[in-house]
Coordinates of C-alpha atoms in Angstrom, one line a residue:
Chain A
M1422 CA 148.4 337.1 69.3
K1423 CA 151.9 338.1 69.8
P1424 CA 152.9 342.5 69.0
I1425 CA 153.2 342.6 64.4
I1426 CA 156.7 343.4 64.1
I1427 CA 156.5 345.9 60.7
L1428 CA 159.7 347.4 58.7
I1429 CA 159.0 350.4 56.2
E1430 CA 161.4 350.2 53.6
P1431 CA 164.3 348.9 55.1
Q1432 CA 167.6 350.1 53.7
M1433 CA 169.8 347.2 55.5
G1434 CA 170.0 343.1 54.9
E1435 CA 171.7 342.8 57.9
N1436 CA 168.6 345.9 59.7
I1437 CA 166.2 342.7 58.5
G1438 CA 167.8 339.8 59.8
A1439 CA 169.1 341.2 63.5
A1440 CA 165.2 342.1 63.5
A1441 CA 164.2 339.2 63.0
R1442 CA 167.1 337.6 65.5
A1443 CA 165.8 339.9 67.7
M1444 CA 162.3 339.0 67.4
A1445 CA 162.8 334.8 67.8
N1446 CA 164.9 335.7 71.0
C1447 CA 161.7 337.0 72.5
G1448 CA 159.5 334.7 71.0
L1449 CA 157.7 337.1 68.0
S1450 CA 156.3 335.7 65.3
D1451 CA 155.5 337.4 62.4
M1452 CA 157.1 340.0 60.5
R1453 CA 156.0 342.3 58.0
I1454 CA 158.0 344.3 55.2
V1455 CA 156.9 347.7 53.3
N1456 CA 159.2 347.6 50.1
P1457 CA 162.8 346.3 50.5
R1458 CA 165.0 348.8 49.7
D1459 CA 166.9 345.1 48.2
G1460 CA 164.2 342.5 47.6
W1461 CA 163.0 339.6 49.2
P1462 CA 164.5 337.3 50.1
N1463 CA 167.4 338.7 51.3
E1464 CA 170.8 336.2 51.2
R1465 CA 172.3 338.9 54.3
A1466 CA 169.4 339.4 56.1
D1467 CA 169.5 335.3 56.5
A1468 CA 173.7 334.5 57.1
M1469 CA 172.5 337.6 60.0
S1470 CA 169.6 335.9 61.4
S1471 CA 171.4 332.8 63.1
G1472 CA 169.1 331.1 61.2
A1473 CA 166.4 333.3 63.8
F1474 CA 163.5 333.1 60.7
A1475 CA 163.4 329.3 60.6
K1476 CA 161.0 330.1 64.0
M1477 CA 159.2 332.3 62.8
N1478 CA 156.2 332.4 60.3
P1479 CA 156.8 333.5 56.8
V1480 CA 158.0 336.9 56.1
T1481 CA 154.9 338.5 53.9
I1482 CA 155.8 342.0 52.0
Y1483 CA 153.9 344.9 51.5
Q1484 CA 154.1 348.0 48.7
T1485 CA 152.1 350.4 51.4
T1486 CA 151.8 351.0 54.5
A1487 CA 148.3 351.4 54.8
Q1488 CA 148.0 348.1 53.1
A1489 CA 150.7 346.3 55.5
I1490 CA 148.6 347.6 58.6
A1491 CA 145.8 347.3 57.0
D1492 CA 144.2 344.3 59.1
C1493 CA 145.3 346.4 62.5
H1494 CA 143.8 347.6 64.8
Y1495 CA 145.9 349.4 66.9
V1496 CA 149.6 350.6 65.4
Y1497 CA 152.2 351.8 67.9
A1498 CA 155.2 354.7 64.9
T1499 CA 158.2 354.4 66.7
T1500 CA 160.6 357.3 66.7
A1501 CA 163.1 358.6 68.7
R1502 CA 162.1 362.5 68.0
P1503 CA 158.9 363.4 69.5
R1504 CA 156.7 365.3 66.7
D1505 CA 154.0 368.3 66.6
M1506 CA 151.0 365.1 66.9
V1507 CA 148.4 365.0 69.2
K1508 CA 149.5 361.4 69.7
P1509 CA 149.8 359.4 72.9
V1510 CA 153.2 358.8 73.8
L1511 CA 154.4 355.6 75.0
D1512 CA 157.9 354.5 76.0
A1513 CA 158.7 350.7 75.2
K1514 CA 157.7 349.8 78.5
E1515 CA 154.2 351.5 78.8
A1516 CA 153.7 349.8 74.8
A1517 CA 154.7 346.3 76.1
H1518 CA 151.2 347.3 79.1
D1519 CA 149.0 349.2 76.7
V1520 CA 150.6 346.0 73.3
I1521 CA 149.2 342.8 76.2
R1522 CA 146.1 344.5 77.1
R1523 CA 144.9 345.4 74.2
I1524 CA 145.9 342.1 72.5
N1525 CA 144.9 340.7 75.3
D1526 CA 140.7 342.3 74.0
G1527 CA 141.8 340.9 70.8
Q1528 CA 143.2 343.8 68.9
R1529 CA 145.6 342.8 66.2
C1530 CA 148.6 345.5 67.1
A1531 CA 151.6 346.6 64.7
F1532 CA 154.5 348.4 66.0
L1533 CA 156.3 350.1 63.6
F1534 CA 160.1 350.9 62.0
G1535 CA 160.5 353.5 59.6
P1536 CA 164.1 353.2 57.1
E1537 CA 167.2 353.7 59.1
R1538 CA 168.5 357.2 58.3
T1539 CA 164.8 358.8 57.6
G1540 CA 162.7 357.1 60.0
L1541 CA 158.9 357.1 59.6
T1542 CA 157.6 359.4 57.7
N1543 CA 154.7 361.8 59.2
E1544 CA 152.4 359.9 57.4
D1545 CA 153.3 356.6 58.5
I1546 CA 153.2 358.3 61.7
A1547 CA 149.9 360.1 60.7
L1548 CA 148.5 356.1 60.1
S1549 CA 149.1 354.9 63.8
H1550 CA 147.0 356.0 67.0
A1551 CA 150.3 356.0 69.4
I1552 CA 153.8 357.0 69.5
L1553 CA 156.8 354.5 71.1
T1554 CA 160.4 356.9 72.0
I1555 CA 162.8 354.1 73.5
P1556 CA 164.7 357.2 76.5
T1557 CA 168.0 357.3 75.3
N1558 CA 171.3 359.5 76.0
P1559 CA 170.2 362.9 74.6
D1560 CA 173.9 363.1 73.1
F1561 CA 173.9 360.4 71.0
P1562 CA 170.2 359.0 70.8
S1563 CA 169.4 356.9 67.8
L1564 CA 169.3 353.0 67.7
N1565 CA 170.1 350.9 65.4
L1566 CA 166.9 349.7 63.5
G1567 CA 167.7 345.5 64.9
Q1568 CA 168.0 346.9 68.3
G1569 CA 165.3 349.4 68.8
V1570 CA 162.7 346.0 67.6
L1571 CA 164.8 344.6 70.1
L1572 CA 164.0 347.1 72.9
C1573 CA 160.3 346.7 71.6
A1574 CA 160.6 342.9 71.8
Y1575 CA 162.7 342.6 75.2
E1576 CA 159.8 344.6 77.9
W1577 CA 157.1 342.9 75.9
Y1578 CA 158.6 339.3 76.4
Q1579 CA 159.6 340.4 80.0
L1580 CA 156.0 341.4 80.5
H1581 CA 154.8 338.6 78.8
H1582 CA 156.4 335.7 81.0
R1583 CA 156.0 337.1 83.7
N1584 CA 153.0 338.3 84.7
A1585 CA 149.6 336.5 84.2
P1586 CA 147.5 337.2 82.0
I1587 CA 145.4 340.5 83.1
A1588 CA 141.3 339.9 84.3
A1589 CA 139.2 340.2 81.6
P1590 CA 137.1 343.4 81.6
A1591 CA 133.0 342.5 82.7
Q1592 CA 131.6 343.6 79.0
P1593 CA 134.1 342.9 76.2
K1594 CA 134.9 346.6 75.0
P1595 CA 134.4 346.9 71.3
L1596 CA 137.1 346.6 68.6
P1597 CA 138.6 349.7 66.5
A1598 CA 137.9 348.4 63.3
P1599 CA 140.3 347.1 61.0
H1600 CA 142.7 350.2 59.4
E1601 CA 141.1 349.1 55.8
E1602 CA 138.0 351.1 57.7
L1603 CA 140.2 353.7 58.6
N1604 CA 141.3 354.6 55.2
A1605 CA 138.5 354.2 53.1
L1606 CA 136.6 356.9 55.4
F1607 CA 139.7 358.3 54.7
D1608 CA 139.5 358.4 51.4
R1609 CA 135.1 359.1 50.7
L1610 CA 136.6 362.5 53.0
E1611 CA 139.0 363.4 51.2
N1612 CA 137.3 363.5 48.3
A1613 CA 133.4 365.1 49.6
L1614 CA 136.2 367.8 50.5
K1615 CA 137.5 368.1 48.1
D1616 CA 134.3 368.6 45.6
G1617 CA 133.6 370.8 49.1
H1618 CA 136.8 372.9 47.8
F1619 CA 137.7 372.6 52.1
F1620 CA 141.2 372.9 50.4
K1621 CA 142.4 376.4 49.8
T1622 CA 145.9 374.8 48.3
Q1623 CA 146.5 372.6 46.8
E1624 CA 150.3 372.3 48.7
M1625 CA 147.7 371.9 52.2
R1626 CA 146.1 369.5 51.1
P1627 CA 148.8 367.0 52.7
T1628 CA 148.9 368.1 56.2
V1629 CA 145.5 368.5 56.1
M1630 CA 144.5 365.3 55.6
R1631 CA 146.7 364.3 58.0
N1632 CA 145.7 366.7 60.3
L1633 CA 142.3 364.9 60.2
K1634 CA 143.5 361.3 60.3
N1635 CA 145.3 362.2 64.0
T1636 CA 142.6 363.7 64.7
L1637 CA 140.6 361.0 64.4
A1638 CA 143.0 357.7 64.9
R1639 CA 142.7 359.1 68.6
A1640 CA 139.5 357.7 68.8
E1641 CA 140.1 354.4 67.7
L1642 CA 136.6 353.6 66.1
T1643 CA 135.0 351.1 65.7
S1644 CA 133.3 349.5 62.6
Q1645 CA 129.9 350.9 63.1
E1646 CA 131.4 354.2 64.4
I1647 CA 132.3 353.9 60.8
N1648 CA 129.6 353.4 59.1
T1649 CA 127.4 356.6 61.2
L1650 CA 130.4 359.0 59.8
H1651 CA 129.7 357.3 56.3
G1652 CA 126.0 358.2 56.7
V1653 CA 127.1 361.7 58.5
I1654 CA 129.1 362.5 55.5
T1655 CA 125.9 361.3 53.5
A1656 CA 123.8 363.5 55.4
L1657 CA 125.7 366.3 55.4
G1658 CA 126.2 367.0 51.4
A1659 CA 123.2 365.9 51.5
K1660 CA 120.7 368.9 53.3
K1661 CA 121.2 371.7 50.6
T1662 CA 119.3 369.1 48.0
Q1663 CA 116.6 368.7 50.0
Chain B
M289 CA 180.3 356.2 87.9
K290 CA 179.2 354.4 85.7
P291 CA 179.1 350.7 85.2
I292 CA 182.0 349.2 83.1
I293 CA 181.2 346.9 79.4
I294 CA 183.8 345.0 79.2
L295 CA 184.5 342.6 76.2
I296 CA 186.5 339.2 76.6
E297 CA 188.7 338.2 73.3
P298 CA 185.8 340.0 71.0
Q299 CA 185.7 338.4 67.3
M300 CA 183.9 340.8 64.6
G301 CA 184.6 344.5 65.0
E302 CA 180.7 344.5 63.9
N303 CA 179.9 343.5 67.3
I304 CA 182.7 345.9 69.4
G305 CA 181.3 348.5 67.2
A306 CA 176.9 347.6 67.3
A307 CA 178.7 347.3 71.8
A308 CA 179.3 350.6 71.5
R309 CA 176.7 352.3 69.9
A310 CA 174.3 351.0 72.0
M311 CA 176.9 351.6 75.2
A312 CA 176.2 355.8 74.4
N313 CA 173.0 355.7 73.1
C314 CA 172.6 354.6 76.6
G315 CA 174.7 357.2 77.8
L316 CA 177.7 354.8 79.4
S317 CA 180.8 355.7 78.2
D318 CA 183.6 353.1 80.1
M319 CA 184.6 349.9 77.6
R320 CA 187.5 347.7 77.7
I321 CA 188.7 344.8 75.5
V322 CA 190.4 341.1 77.0
N323 CA 192.6 340.1 73.8
P324 CA 190.1 341.3 70.3
R325 CA 190.9 339.3 67.5
D326 CA 191.1 341.6 65.4
G327 CA 193.9 343.5 67.6
W328 CA 192.6 347.5 68.1
P329 CA 191.9 349.8 66.4
N330 CA 190.0 348.1 63.8
E331 CA 187.8 349.5 61.1
R332 CA 184.8 347.3 61.2
A333 CA 184.0 349.2 65.3
D334 CA 184.6 352.0 63.7
A335 CA 182.0 352.2 60.6
M336 CA 179.6 349.7 62.9
S337 CA 179.5 352.7 66.1
S338 CA 178.8 355.4 63.8
G339 CA 180.3 357.8 66.1
A340 CA 180.4 356.2 69.1
F341 CA 183.9 356.3 70.8
A342 CA 184.0 359.7 70.1
K343 CA 181.3 360.0 72.5
M344 CA 183.0 357.6 75.4
N345 CA 186.6 357.8 76.6
P346 CA 188.8 355.7 74.5
V347 CA 188.8 351.7 74.4
T348 CA 191.4 350.4 76.9
I349 CA 193.0 346.8 76.0
Y350 CA 194.3 344.5 78.1
Q351 CA 195.4 340.8 78.2
T352 CA 193.7 339.2 80.5
T353 CA 190.4 339.2 82.3
A354 CA 192.2 339.3 85.6
Q355 CA 194.2 342.3 84.5
A356 CA 190.5 344.5 82.8
I357 CA 188.9 343.9 85.9
A358 CA 191.7 344.2 88.7
D359 CA 191.1 347.4 90.5
C360 CA 187.5 346.8 90.3
H361 CA 185.2 346.4 92.9
Y362 CA 181.8 344.0 91.8
V363 CA 181.4 342.5 88.7
Y364 CA 179.0 340.6 86.6
A365 CA 179.1 337.9 84.6
T366 CA 176.7 337.5 81.2
T367 CA 175.8 334.7 80.3
A368 CA 172.6 332.7 78.0
R369 CA 173.1 329.6 81.0
P370 CA 172.6 329.0 84.2
R371 CA 176.1 327.6 84.8
D372 CA 176.6 325.0 88.3
M373 CA 178.6 328.1 90.7
V374 CA 176.9 329.3 93.6
K375 CA 176.8 332.6 92.7
P376 CA 173.8 335.3 92.9
V377 CA 171.3 335.4 89.3
L378 CA 170.5 338.4 88.4
D379 CA 168.9 339.5 85.5
A380 CA 169.3 342.9 83.5
K381 CA 166.4 344.8 85.4
E382 CA 167.2 343.3 88.7
A383 CA 171.1 343.5 88.4
A384 CA 170.0 347.3 87.0
H385 CA 168.9 347.6 90.4
D386 CA 171.7 346.0 91.9
V387 CA 174.6 348.4 90.3
I388 CA 173.2 351.6 91.1
R389 CA 173.3 350.9 94.3
R390 CA 176.7 349.5 94.1
I391 CA 177.9 352.8 92.0
N392 CA 176.5 355.1 95.2
D393 CA 178.2 353.1 97.7
G394 CA 181.0 354.1 95.5
Q395 CA 181.9 350.6 94.2
R396 CA 183.4 350.5 90.9
C397 CA 181.8 348.3 89.6
A398 CA 181.8 346.1 85.1
F399 CA 179.6 343.8 83.3
L400 CA 181.3 341.0 81.4
F401 CA 180.2 339.4 78.5
G402 CA 182.2 336.5 76.6
P403 CA 183.7 335.2 72.9
E404 CA 180.4 335.3 71.1
R405 CA 180.2 331.8 69.3
T406 CA 181.3 330.7 73.0
G407 CA 180.3 332.4 75.1
L408 CA 182.1 333.3 79.1
T409 CA 184.6 330.3 80.2
N410 CA 183.8 328.8 83.6
E411 CA 187.2 330.4 84.5
D412 CA 186.3 334.4 83.3
I413 CA 182.3 333.6 86.0
A414 CA 184.3 332.4 88.5
L415 CA 186.3 335.6 88.6
S416 CA 182.8 337.0 89.3
H417 CA 180.5 338.2 92.0
A418 CA 177.4 337.5 89.7
I419 CA 175.9 336.0 86.6
L420 CA 173.8 338.2 85.1
T421 CA 171.1 336.2 82.7
I422 CA 168.4 337.4 80.6
P423 CA 165.2 335.9 80.1
T424 CA 164.3 335.5 76.4
N425 CA 163.0 332.2 74.2
P426 CA 164.2 329.2 75.5
D427 CA 163.8 327.8 72.0
F428 CA 166.1 330.6 70.8
P429 CA 167.6 331.6 73.9
S430 CA 171.7 332.9 71.7
L431 CA 171.8 337.2 71.9
N432 CA 174.4 338.6 69.8
L433 CA 177.2 340.0 71.7
G434 CA 176.0 344.2 70.5
Q435 CA 172.2 343.2 71.8
G436 CA 173.5 342.0 75.1
V437 CA 176.4 344.2 75.6
L438 CA 171.9 347.1 74.5
L439 CA 170.4 345.2 77.1
C440 CA 172.0 345.3 80.2
A441 CA 172.6 349.2 79.1
Y442 CA 168.8 349.8 78.9
E443 CA 167.8 348.5 81.9
W444 CA 170.8 350.5 83.7
Y445 CA 169.7 353.8 81.4
Q446 CA 165.7 353.7 82.6
L447 CA 166.6 353.2 86.3
H448 CA 169.7 355.9 86.3
H449 CA 167.0 358.4 84.9
R450 CA 163.6 357.2 86.2
N451 CA 163.2 360.8 88.2
A452 CA 164.6 362.6 84.9
P453 CA 161.9 363.7 82.6
I454 CA 162.4 361.1 80.1
A455 CA 161.9 361.9 76.2
A456 CA 159.8 365.4 76.5
P457 CA 157.9 367.2 74.1
A458 CA 158.9 369.8 72.1
Q459 CA 156.3 370.9 72.1
P460 CA 154.0 370.9 75.1
K461 CA 150.7 368.6 74.4
P462 CA 148.0 370.7 73.5
L463 CA 144.9 370.5 75.8
P464 CA 141.6 369.4 74.7
A465 CA 139.2 371.9 73.8
P466 CA 136.7 373.5 76.4
H467 CA 133.6 371.4 76.8
E468 CA 131.4 374.1 75.7
E469 CA 133.6 374.2 72.1
L470 CA 132.6 370.8 71.7
N471 CA 128.7 371.0 72.1
A472 CA 128.6 373.9 70.1
L473 CA 130.6 371.5 67.9
F474 CA 127.4 369.1 68.9
D475 CA 124.2 371.3 68.4
R476 CA 125.3 372.2 65.1
L477 CA 126.3 368.3 63.5
E478 CA 123.5 367.9 65.0
N479 CA 121.5 370.9 63.3
A480 CA 123.2 369.8 60.3
L481 CA 122.1 366.4 60.6
K482 CA 118.6 367.4 61.2
D483 CA 118.3 369.1 57.9
G484 CA 120.0 366.2 56.0
H485 CA 117.6 363.9 56.7
F486 CA 119.9 361.9 59.2
F487 CA 117.5 360.8 62.6
K488 CA 114.8 358.5 60.4
T489 CA 113.4 359.1 62.9
Q490 CA 112.4 361.4 66.2
E491 CA 113.2 358.9 69.4
M492 CA 116.4 357.0 67.4
R493 CA 117.9 361.3 67.6
P494 CA 119.2 361.0 71.7
T495 CA 121.0 358.1 70.7
V496 CA 122.5 358.9 67.8
M497 CA 123.6 361.7 68.6
R498 CA 124.7 360.4 72.6
N499 CA 127.4 358.1 70.0
L500 CA 128.7 360.3 67.8
K501 CA 129.4 362.1 71.2
N502 CA 131.0 358.9 72.4
T503 CA 133.4 359.0 69.4
L504 CA 134.3 362.4 68.9
A505 CA 134.8 362.9 73.1
R506 CA 137.1 359.9 72.6
A507 CA 139.5 361.6 70.8
E508 CA 140.2 364.6 73.3
L509 CA 139.7 366.7 70.4
T510 CA 141.5 370.4 71.0
S511 CA 139.9 373.7 69.7
Q512 CA 141.6 374.0 66.6
E513 CA 140.6 371.0 66.0
I514 CA 137.2 371.7 66.5
N515 CA 137.9 374.3 63.9
T516 CA 138.4 372.0 61.3
L517 CA 135.6 370.4 62.1
H518 CA 133.4 373.0 61.6
G519 CA 134.9 373.9 58.3
V520 CA 134.5 370.0 56.8
I521 CA 130.9 370.7 57.9
T522 CA 130.6 372.9 55.5
A523 CA 132.3 371.9 52.6
L524 CA 130.4 368.6 52.9
G525 CA 127.5 370.5 53.4
A526 CA 128.5 373.5 50.6
K527 CA 129.1 370.9 48.1
K528 CA 126.4 370.3 45.4
T529 CA 125.8 374.0 46.0
Q530 CA 129.4 374.4 43.6

């Protein structure tokens, strides 16, 4: 397994093609796209890719970020600006080390890239486990989409081909749950909190839920732990009726 | 002093612009061009640069490679294919180490990049002191010009700034809460779960609580997050009474 590259709402086909070429240069095979502005397939992406798509698995298209990461165990949100969220912050080389270790453990991992102009939304970052920031010149920090993909893929490739796989831990570490289980837990929790009048105003609800998601995503919950938390929600809601 | 980027007979303005953007992203300032196909200045280069040229010294134009490197002490020829020449062969990271050492010694150094289709001629490589080869997928090795410039500039930047603080968070990362706050949360949760008949037997209670504590401890909760979770427990318990 190798890291998956996920482009969220990319605007220009040229950038998708450049990202694909960078992926193929570094031996990556799996690109997913959420809502490409100009649809898919895209002639400009093909032209810019110099034939890279033929070296990769077919690109898959999704409607939402949550759907695109549903089967992923660990997700890195790439962003130029540090955000005010409590998550691990890695640079591209640190992320390469981290993702190789996780893939050796059997985790399916993805790097998320936001739209060219705006970058990832806070909501997409809240769905991620870690933040990946590439150190660049503070006076001119913004990387082109294809360049950002290249640097992440390059660091992975250099490590992947230089180092033998790291020795497996004595006991296999449990995998974090696939993201769809985490989403189902979030949905249930949000509904239960709404019923419990937890949100003082309707406006604060997205922010509060994003903070809770950040908290829980950081814990890298296993499927068993998610089941336990479902039980916790049930039990807490049941207590007044016993 | 920083490394100079020299583009030999580049064909497409877009690639010159992408190279300039990559240079500015990594704090490089000096671009030289030998015989640009479409002349200079170039509107497409400007458009693709996203304003990078304004952050750099003015580009200088030369007729021949020899003129472009006339004042340089050490020149690295970038090429995807190893050539049959007796010269040191470095990858991008090794070249970054080497160039920083040479610049510290007072040498003026340059990276040469050939035309998009053909790469550097053997004549240009013969004028160079070392060969710089970026390891890429053997099945799809050819980097776009802008991508090649980026990787060389990136490796230089990472080393050059290694000891400087990178990607400083806008706000210091919050500390995890003192453990007494975590314990108070666990105690409250345990009582609420007991009231909710969450524990099927008395014997399983310590194990279940230990697992829940492991889960939550892993999240390194902040004090504010612990307060939020107290609110969650209250809200979930309240829902049936509204």
